[in-house]
mmCIF file of C-alpha atoms and ligand atoms in Angstrom:
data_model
loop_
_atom_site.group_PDB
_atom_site.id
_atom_site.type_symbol
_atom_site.label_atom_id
_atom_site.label_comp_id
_atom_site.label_asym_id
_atom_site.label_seq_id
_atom_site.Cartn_x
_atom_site.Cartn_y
_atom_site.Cartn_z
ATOM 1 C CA UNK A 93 113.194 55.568 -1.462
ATOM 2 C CA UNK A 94 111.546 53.369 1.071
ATOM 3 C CA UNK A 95 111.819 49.402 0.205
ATOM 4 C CA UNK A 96 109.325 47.177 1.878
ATOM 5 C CA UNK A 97 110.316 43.283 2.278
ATOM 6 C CA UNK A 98 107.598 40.475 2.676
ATOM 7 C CA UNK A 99 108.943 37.421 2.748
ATOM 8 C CA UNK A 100 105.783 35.719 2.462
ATOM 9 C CA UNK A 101 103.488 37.354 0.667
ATOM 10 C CA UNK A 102 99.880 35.669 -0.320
ATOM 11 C CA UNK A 103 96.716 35.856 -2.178
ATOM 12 C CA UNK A 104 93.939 36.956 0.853
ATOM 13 C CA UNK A 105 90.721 35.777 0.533
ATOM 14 C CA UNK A 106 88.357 37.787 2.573
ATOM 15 C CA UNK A 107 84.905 36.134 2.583
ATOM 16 C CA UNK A 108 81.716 38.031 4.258
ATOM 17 C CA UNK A 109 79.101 35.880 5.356
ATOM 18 C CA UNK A 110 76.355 36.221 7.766
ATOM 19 C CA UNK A 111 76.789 33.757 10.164
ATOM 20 C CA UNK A 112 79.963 31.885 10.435
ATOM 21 C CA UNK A 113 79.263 28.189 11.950
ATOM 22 C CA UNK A 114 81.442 25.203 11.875
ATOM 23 C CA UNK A 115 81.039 21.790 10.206
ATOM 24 C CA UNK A 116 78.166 23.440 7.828
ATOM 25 C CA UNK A 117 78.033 24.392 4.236
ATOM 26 C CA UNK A 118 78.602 28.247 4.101
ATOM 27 C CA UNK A 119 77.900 30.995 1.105
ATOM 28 C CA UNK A 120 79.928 33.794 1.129
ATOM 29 C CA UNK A 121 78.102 36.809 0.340
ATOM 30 C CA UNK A 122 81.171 38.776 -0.857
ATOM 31 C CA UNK A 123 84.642 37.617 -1.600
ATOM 32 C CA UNK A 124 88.037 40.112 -2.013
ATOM 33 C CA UNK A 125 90.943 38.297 -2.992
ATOM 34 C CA UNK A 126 94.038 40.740 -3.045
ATOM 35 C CA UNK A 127 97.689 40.797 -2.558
ATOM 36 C CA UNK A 128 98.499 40.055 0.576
ATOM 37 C CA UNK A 129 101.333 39.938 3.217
ATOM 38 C CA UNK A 130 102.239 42.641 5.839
ATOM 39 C CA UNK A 131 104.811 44.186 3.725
ATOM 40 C CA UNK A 132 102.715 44.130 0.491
ATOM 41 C CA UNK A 133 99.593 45.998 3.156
ATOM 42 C CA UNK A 134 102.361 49.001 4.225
ATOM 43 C CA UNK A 135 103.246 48.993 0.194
ATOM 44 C CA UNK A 136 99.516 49.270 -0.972
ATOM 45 C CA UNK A 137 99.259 52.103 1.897
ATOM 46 C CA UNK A 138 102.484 54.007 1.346
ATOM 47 C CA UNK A 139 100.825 54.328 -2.850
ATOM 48 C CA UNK A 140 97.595 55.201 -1.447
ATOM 49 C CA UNK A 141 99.769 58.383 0.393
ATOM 50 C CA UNK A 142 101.796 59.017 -3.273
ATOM 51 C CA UNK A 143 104.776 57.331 -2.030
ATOM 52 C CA UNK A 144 106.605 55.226 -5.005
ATOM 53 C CA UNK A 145 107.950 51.961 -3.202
ATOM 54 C CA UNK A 146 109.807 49.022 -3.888
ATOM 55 C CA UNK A 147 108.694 45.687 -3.088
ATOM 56 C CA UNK A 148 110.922 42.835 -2.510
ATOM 57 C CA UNK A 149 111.157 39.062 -1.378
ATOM 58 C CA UNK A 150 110.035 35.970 -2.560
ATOM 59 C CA UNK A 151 107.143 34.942 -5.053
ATOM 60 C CA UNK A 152 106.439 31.895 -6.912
ATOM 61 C CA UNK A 153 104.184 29.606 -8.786
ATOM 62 C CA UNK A 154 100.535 30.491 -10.018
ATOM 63 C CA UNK A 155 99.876 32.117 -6.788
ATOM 64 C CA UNK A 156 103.046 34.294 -7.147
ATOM 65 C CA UNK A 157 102.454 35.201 -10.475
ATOM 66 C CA UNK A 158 98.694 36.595 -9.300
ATOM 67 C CA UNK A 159 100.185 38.836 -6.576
ATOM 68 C CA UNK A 160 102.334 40.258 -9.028
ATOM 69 C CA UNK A 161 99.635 41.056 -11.668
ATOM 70 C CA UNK A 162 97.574 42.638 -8.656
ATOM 71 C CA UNK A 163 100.609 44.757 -7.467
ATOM 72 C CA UNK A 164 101.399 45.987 -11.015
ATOM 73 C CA UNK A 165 97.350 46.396 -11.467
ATOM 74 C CA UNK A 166 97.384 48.870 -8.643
ATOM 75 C CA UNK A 167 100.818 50.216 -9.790
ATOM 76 C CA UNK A 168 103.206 49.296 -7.031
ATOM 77 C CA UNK A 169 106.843 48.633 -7.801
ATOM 78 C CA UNK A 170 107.950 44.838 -7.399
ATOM 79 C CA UNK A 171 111.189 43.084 -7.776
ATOM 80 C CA UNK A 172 110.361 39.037 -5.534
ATOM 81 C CA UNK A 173 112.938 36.871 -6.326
ATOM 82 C CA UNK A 174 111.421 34.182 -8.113
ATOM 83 C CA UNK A 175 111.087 30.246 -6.461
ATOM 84 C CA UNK A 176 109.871 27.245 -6.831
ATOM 85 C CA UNK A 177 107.488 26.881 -4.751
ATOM 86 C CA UNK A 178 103.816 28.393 -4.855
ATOM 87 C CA UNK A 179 103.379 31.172 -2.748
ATOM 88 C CA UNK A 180 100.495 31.214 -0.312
ATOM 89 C CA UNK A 181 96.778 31.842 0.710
ATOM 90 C CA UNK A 182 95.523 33.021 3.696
ATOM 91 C CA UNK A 183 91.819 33.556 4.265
ATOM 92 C CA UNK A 184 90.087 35.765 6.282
ATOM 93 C CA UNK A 185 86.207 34.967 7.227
ATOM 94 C CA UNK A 186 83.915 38.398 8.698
ATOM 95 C CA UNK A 187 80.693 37.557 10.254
ATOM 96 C CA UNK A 188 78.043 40.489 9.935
ATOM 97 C CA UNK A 189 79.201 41.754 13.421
ATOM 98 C CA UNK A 190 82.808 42.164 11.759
ATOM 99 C CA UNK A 191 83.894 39.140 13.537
ATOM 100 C CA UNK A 192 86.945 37.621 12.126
ATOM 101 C CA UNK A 193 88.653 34.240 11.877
ATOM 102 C CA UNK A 194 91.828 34.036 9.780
ATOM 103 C CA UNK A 195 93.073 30.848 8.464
ATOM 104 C CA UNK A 196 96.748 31.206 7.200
ATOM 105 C CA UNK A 197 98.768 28.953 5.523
ATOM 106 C CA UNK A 198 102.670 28.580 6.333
ATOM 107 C CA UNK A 199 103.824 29.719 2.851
ATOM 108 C CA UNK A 200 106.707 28.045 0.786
ATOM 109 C CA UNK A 201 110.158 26.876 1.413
ATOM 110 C CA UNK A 202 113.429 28.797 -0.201
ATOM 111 C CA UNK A 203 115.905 27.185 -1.334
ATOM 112 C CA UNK A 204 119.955 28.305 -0.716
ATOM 113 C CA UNK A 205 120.069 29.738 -4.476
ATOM 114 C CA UNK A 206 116.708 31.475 -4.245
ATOM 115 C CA UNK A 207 118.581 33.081 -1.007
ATOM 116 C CA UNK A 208 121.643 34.293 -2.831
ATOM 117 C CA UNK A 209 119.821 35.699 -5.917
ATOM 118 C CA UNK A 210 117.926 37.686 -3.298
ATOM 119 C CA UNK A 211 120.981 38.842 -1.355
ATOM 120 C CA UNK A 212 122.605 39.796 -5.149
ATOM 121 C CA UNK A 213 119.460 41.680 -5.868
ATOM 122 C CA UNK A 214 119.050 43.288 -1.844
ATOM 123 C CA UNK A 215 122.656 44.277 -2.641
ATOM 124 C CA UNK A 216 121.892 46.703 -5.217
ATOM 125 C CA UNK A 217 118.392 47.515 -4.132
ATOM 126 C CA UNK A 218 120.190 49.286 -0.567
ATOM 127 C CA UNK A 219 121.897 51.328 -2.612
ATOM 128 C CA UNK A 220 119.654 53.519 -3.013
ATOM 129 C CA UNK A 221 117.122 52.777 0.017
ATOM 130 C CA UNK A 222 116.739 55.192 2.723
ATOM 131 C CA UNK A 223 114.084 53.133 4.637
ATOM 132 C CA UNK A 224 113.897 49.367 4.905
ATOM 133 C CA UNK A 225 110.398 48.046 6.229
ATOM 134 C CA UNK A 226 111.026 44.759 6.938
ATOM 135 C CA UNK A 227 107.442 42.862 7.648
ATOM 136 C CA UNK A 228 106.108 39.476 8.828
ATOM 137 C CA UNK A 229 107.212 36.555 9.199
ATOM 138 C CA UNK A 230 110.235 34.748 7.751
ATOM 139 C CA UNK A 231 109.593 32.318 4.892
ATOM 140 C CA UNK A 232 110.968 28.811 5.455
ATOM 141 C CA UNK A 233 114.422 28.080 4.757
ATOM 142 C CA UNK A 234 115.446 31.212 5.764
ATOM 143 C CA UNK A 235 117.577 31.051 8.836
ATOM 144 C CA UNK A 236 116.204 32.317 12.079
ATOM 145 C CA UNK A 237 118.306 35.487 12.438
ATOM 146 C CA UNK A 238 117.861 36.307 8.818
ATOM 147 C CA UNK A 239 115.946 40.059 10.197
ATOM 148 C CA UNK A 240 119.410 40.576 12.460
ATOM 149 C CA UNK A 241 121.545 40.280 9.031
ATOM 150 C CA UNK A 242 119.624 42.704 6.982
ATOM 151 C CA UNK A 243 119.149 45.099 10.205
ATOM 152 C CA UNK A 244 123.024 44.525 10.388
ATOM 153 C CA UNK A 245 123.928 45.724 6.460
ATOM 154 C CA UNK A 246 121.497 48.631 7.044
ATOM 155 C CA UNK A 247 123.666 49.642 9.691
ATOM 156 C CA UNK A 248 126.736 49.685 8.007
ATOM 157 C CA UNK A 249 124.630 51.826 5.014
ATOM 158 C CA UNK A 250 123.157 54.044 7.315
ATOM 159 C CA UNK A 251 119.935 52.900 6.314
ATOM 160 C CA UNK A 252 116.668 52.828 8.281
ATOM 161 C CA UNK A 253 115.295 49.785 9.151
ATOM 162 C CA UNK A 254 112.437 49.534 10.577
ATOM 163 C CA UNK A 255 111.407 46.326 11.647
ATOM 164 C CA UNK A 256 107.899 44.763 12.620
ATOM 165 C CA UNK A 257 107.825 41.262 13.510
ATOM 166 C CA UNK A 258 107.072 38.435 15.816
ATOM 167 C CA UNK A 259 108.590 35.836 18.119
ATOM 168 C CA UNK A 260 111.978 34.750 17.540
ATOM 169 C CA UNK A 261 112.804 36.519 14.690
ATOM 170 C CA UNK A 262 111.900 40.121 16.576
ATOM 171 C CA UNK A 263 114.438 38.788 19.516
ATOM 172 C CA UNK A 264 117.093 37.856 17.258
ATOM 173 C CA UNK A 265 116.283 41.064 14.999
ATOM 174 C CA UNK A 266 116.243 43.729 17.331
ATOM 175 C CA UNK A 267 120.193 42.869 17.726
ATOM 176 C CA UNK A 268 120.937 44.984 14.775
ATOM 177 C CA UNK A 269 119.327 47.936 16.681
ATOM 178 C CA UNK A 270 116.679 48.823 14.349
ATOM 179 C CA UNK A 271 115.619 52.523 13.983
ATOM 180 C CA UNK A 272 111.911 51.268 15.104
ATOM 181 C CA UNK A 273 110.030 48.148 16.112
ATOM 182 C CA UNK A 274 106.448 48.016 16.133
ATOM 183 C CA UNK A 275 105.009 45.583 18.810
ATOM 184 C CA UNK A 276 101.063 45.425 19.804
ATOM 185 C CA UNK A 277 100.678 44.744 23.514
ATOM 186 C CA UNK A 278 100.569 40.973 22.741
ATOM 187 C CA UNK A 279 103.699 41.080 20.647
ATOM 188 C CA UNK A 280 105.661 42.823 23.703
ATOM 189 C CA UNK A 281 103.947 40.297 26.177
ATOM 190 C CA UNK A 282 105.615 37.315 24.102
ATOM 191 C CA UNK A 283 108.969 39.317 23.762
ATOM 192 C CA UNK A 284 109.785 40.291 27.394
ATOM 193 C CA UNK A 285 107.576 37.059 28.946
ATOM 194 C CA UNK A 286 105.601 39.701 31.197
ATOM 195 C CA UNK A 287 102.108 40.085 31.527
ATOM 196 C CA UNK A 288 101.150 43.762 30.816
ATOM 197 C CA UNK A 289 98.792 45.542 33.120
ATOM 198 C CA UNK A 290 99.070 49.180 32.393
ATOM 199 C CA UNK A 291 101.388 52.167 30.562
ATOM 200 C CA UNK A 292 103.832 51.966 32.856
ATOM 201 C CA UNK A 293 104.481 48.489 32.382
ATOM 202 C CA UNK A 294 104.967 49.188 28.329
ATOM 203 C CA UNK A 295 107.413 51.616 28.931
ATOM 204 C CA UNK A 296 109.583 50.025 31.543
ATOM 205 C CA UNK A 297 109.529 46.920 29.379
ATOM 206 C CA UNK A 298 110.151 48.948 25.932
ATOM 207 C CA UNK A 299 113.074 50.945 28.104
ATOM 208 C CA UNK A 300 115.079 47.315 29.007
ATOM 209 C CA UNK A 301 114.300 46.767 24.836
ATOM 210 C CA UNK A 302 115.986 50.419 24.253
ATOM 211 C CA UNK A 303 119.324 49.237 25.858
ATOM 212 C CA UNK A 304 119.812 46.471 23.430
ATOM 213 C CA UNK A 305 120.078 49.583 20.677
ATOM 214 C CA UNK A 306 116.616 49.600 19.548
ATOM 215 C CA UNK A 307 116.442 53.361 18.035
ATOM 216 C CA UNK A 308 112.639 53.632 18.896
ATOM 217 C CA UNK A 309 109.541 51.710 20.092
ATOM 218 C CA UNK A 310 105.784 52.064 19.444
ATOM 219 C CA UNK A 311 103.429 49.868 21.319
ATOM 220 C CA UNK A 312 100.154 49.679 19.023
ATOM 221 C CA UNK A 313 97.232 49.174 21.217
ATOM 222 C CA UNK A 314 94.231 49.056 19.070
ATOM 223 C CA UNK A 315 91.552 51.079 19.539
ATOM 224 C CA UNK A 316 94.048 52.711 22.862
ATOM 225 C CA UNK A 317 96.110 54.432 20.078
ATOM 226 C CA UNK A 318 100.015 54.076 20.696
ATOM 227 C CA UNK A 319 103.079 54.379 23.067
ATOM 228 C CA UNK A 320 106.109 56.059 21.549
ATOM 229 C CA UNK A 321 109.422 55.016 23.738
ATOM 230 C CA UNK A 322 113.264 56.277 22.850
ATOM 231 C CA UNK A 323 116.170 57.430 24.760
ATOM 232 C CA UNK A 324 114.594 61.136 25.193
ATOM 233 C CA UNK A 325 111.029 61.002 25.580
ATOM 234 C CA UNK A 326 107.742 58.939 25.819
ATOM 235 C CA UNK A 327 105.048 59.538 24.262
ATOM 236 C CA UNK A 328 101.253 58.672 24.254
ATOM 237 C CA UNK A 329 99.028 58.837 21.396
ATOM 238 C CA UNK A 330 95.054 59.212 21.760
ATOM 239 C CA UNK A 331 92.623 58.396 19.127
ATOM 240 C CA UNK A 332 89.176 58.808 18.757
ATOM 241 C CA UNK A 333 86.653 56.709 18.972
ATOM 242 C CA UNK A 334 85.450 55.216 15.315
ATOM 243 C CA UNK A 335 82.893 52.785 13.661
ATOM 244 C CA UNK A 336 85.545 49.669 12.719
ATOM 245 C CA UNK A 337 84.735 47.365 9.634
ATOM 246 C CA UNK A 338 88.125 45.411 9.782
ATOM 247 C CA UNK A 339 91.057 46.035 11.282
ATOM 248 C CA UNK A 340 93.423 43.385 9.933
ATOM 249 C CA UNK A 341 96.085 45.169 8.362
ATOM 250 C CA UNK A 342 95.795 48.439 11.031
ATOM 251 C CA UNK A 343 99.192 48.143 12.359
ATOM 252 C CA UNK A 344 101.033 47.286 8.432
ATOM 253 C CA UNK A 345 99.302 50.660 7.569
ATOM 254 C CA UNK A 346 100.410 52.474 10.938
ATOM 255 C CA UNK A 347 104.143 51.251 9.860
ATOM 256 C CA UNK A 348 103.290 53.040 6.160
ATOM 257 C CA UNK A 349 102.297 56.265 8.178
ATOM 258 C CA UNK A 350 105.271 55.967 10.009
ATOM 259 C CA UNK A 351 107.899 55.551 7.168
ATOM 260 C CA UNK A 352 106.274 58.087 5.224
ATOM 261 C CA UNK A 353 106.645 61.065 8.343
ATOM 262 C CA UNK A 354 110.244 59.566 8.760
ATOM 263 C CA UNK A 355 111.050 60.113 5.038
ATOM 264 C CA UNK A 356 109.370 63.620 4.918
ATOM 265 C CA UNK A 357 111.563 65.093 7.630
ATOM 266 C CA UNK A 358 107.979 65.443 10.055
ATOM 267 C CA UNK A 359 108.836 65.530 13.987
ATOM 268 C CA UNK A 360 108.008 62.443 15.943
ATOM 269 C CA UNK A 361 104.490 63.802 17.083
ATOM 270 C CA UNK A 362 103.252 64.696 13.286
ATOM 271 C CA UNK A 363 104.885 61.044 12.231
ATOM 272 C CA UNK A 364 102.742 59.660 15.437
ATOM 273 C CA UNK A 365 99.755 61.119 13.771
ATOM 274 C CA UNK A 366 100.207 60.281 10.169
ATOM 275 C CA UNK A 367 101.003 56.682 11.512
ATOM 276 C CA UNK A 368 97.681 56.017 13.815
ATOM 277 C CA UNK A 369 95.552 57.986 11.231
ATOM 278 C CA UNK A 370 96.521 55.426 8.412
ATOM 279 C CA UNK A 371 95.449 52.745 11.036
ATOM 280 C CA UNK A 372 92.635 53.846 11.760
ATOM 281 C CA UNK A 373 91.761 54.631 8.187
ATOM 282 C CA UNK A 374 92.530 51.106 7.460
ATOM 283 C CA UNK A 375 89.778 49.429 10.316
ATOM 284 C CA UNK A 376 86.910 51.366 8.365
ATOM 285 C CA UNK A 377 87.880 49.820 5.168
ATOM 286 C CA UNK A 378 86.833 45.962 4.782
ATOM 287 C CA UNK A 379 90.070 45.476 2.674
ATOM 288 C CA UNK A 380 93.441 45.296 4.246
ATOM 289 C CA UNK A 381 95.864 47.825 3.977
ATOM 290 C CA UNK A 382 92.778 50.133 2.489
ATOM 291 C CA UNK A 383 93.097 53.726 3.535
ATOM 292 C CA UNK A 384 90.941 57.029 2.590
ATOM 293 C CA UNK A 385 93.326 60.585 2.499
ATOM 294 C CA UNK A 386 90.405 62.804 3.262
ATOM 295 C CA UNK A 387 89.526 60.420 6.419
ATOM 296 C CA UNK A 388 93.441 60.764 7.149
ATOM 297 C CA UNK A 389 93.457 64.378 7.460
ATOM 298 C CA UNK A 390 90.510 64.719 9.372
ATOM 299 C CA UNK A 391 92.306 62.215 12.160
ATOM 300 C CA UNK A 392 95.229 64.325 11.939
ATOM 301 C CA UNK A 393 93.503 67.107 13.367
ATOM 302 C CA UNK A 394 91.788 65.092 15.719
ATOM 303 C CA UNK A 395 94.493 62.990 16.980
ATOM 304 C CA UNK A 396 96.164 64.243 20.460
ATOM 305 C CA UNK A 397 100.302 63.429 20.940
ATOM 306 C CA UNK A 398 101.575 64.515 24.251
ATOM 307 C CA UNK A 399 104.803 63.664 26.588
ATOM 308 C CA UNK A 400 103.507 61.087 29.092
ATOM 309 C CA UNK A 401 104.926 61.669 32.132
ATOM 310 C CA UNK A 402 105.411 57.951 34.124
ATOM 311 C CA UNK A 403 105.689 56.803 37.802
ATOM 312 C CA UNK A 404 108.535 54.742 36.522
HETATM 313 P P1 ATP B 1190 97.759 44.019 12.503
HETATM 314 O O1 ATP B 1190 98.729 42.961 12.999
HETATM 315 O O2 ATP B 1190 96.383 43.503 12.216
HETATM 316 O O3 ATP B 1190 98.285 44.802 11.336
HETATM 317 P P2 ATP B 1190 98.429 45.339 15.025
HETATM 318 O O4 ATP B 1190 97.936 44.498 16.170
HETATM 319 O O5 ATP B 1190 99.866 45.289 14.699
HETATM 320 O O6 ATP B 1190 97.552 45.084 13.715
HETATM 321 P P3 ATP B 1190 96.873 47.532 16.107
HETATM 322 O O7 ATP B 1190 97.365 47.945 17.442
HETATM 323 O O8 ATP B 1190 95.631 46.710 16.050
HETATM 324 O O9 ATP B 1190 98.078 46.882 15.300
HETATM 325 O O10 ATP B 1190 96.568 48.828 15.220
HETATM 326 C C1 ATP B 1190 97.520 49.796 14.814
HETATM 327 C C2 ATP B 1190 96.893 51.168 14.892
HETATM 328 O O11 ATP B 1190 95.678 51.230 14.116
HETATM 329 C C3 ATP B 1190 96.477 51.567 16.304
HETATM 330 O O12 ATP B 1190 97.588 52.103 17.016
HETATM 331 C C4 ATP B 1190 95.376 52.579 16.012
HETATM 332 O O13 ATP B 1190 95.916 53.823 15.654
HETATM 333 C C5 ATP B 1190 94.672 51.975 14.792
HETATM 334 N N1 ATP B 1190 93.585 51.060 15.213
HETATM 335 C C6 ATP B 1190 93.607 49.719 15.277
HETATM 336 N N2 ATP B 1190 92.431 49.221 15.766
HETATM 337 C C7 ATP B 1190 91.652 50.285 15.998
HETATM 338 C C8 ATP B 1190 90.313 50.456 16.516
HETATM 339 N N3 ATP B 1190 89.571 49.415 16.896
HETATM 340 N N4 ATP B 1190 89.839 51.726 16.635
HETATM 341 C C9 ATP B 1190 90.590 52.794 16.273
HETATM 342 N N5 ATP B 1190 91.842 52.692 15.786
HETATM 343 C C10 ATP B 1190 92.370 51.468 15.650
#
């Protein structure tokens, strides 16, 4: 079974309007509040495939209690730990030329006990886990190198843990040499403190991340496709070109496509293709983590994976 953590999940409030202008009254012309988070976006996605997951981490308050009833609405499997605190909302604003601004807020603090009723329950829940997607940020009060502990006890279960994060957390988590991380180019810019310029750079940066133990490495780059890096190979995906309505959410759902291939037994290339065509899927839909199984198939086919051969 594949279990997804968020952390942090929230309800998202996507408001359409037509023009988007500061310090004026604005209508929204449609609104979309779901269940948000990165986790609960790969979750929605891995569903939408026919893949039963588990969802995990922290909910509470009003808040909480609405993700839940919009997790169990869609019938996705959820087990948050329960807080205090009210769990968060993060809004996303789309002009009508799909421009976005997202406001998000920084989500509620966890207490010590919350923490150890998790671990309790995470205990149990690994048991039978053969994939851990591990998503987003960390919620406060967890400490700092909370990603490097769970990539740790998945380790020592011979678990996959596949881990797609940010900032310190990613540094600190890829120390428990995660099966696969999933930067964009940005991510990897903050991570090794070098500017980017080309391919080559990615994979001579994601190479110096493969000697700390890191399993695998795909560098989203939008509408570029992807950069697979491990010990044996590279290789470069190419996508083509589509009409995007929002693409918040594109890389949770390429992390769906991904754990899916994994669990299926597919070869890296096939994964590769499964995982970019549920991205792409996802930046036609105006919902996040929104895919469409017959657009999904016809990417498959026209998707192109093939060994990149660097200068490096
Ligand atoms: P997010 O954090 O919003 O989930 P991300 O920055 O982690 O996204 P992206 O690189 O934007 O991830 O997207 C992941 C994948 O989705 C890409 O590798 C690609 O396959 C697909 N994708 C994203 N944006 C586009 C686009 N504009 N056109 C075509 N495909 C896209």
């Amino acid at each position: 079974m594949i279990t997804v953590i968020t952390f942090n999940p929230s309800i998202d409030r996507l408001y359409k309007l037509n023009k988007f202008e500061i310090g004026s009254v604005q209508r929204a012309n449609f609104v979309n509040p779901t269940a948000g988070g990165k986790g609960l976006n790969v979750a929605k996605v891995l569903k939408k495939l026919g893949e039963d997951v588990n969802c995990i981490g922290f909910l509470g308050g009003f808040n909480g209690k609405y993700i839940k009833s919009k997790l169990d609405e869609i019938g996705i499997k959820n087990n948050f730990t329960q807080i205090k605190e009210e769990s968060r909302i993060c809004l996303n604003i789309i002009d009508s030329n799909n421009k976005s601004t997202e406001i998000l807020e920084s989500g509620p603090n966890i207490t010590k006990e919350e923490i150890d009723e998790f671990e309790n329950y995470l205990s149990k829940v690994l048991e039978e886990t053969e994939i851990l997607v591990a998503s987003g940020s960390l919620a406060k009060g967890l400490p700092k190198d909370y990603y490097l502990r769970i990539g740790n006890l998945c380790r020592q279960k011979n678990i996959k843990f596949i881990l797609d994060s940010s900032g310190e957390s990613l540094k600190l988590g890829i120390n428990s040499k995660p099966y696969l991380i999933k930067p964009n180019i940005e991510e990897l810019e903050n991570l090794s403190k070098i500017k980017i310029k080309n391919v080559d750079d990615i994979i001579n940066i994601s190479r110096s991340i493969l000697l700390k133990g890191v399993e695998n490495i795909c560098v989203s780059m939008g509408k570029d496709g992807m950069v697979l890096v491990n010990k044996d190979f590279v290789y470069k995906v190419e996508i083509p070109n589509i009409k995007i309505v929002n693409t918040v959410g594109s890389g949770d759902s390429s992390i769906a496509g991904f754990s899916l291939g994994i669990l299926k037994g597919y070869d890296l290339k096939d994964t590769l293709k499964l995982s970019n065509a549920c991205g792409m899927s996802n930046a036609m839909h105006i919902s996040t983590g929104d895919v469409n199984l017959e657009d999904i198939d016809k990417f498959i086919d026209e998707i192109k994976v093939y060994e990149y051969v660097s200068n490096v």
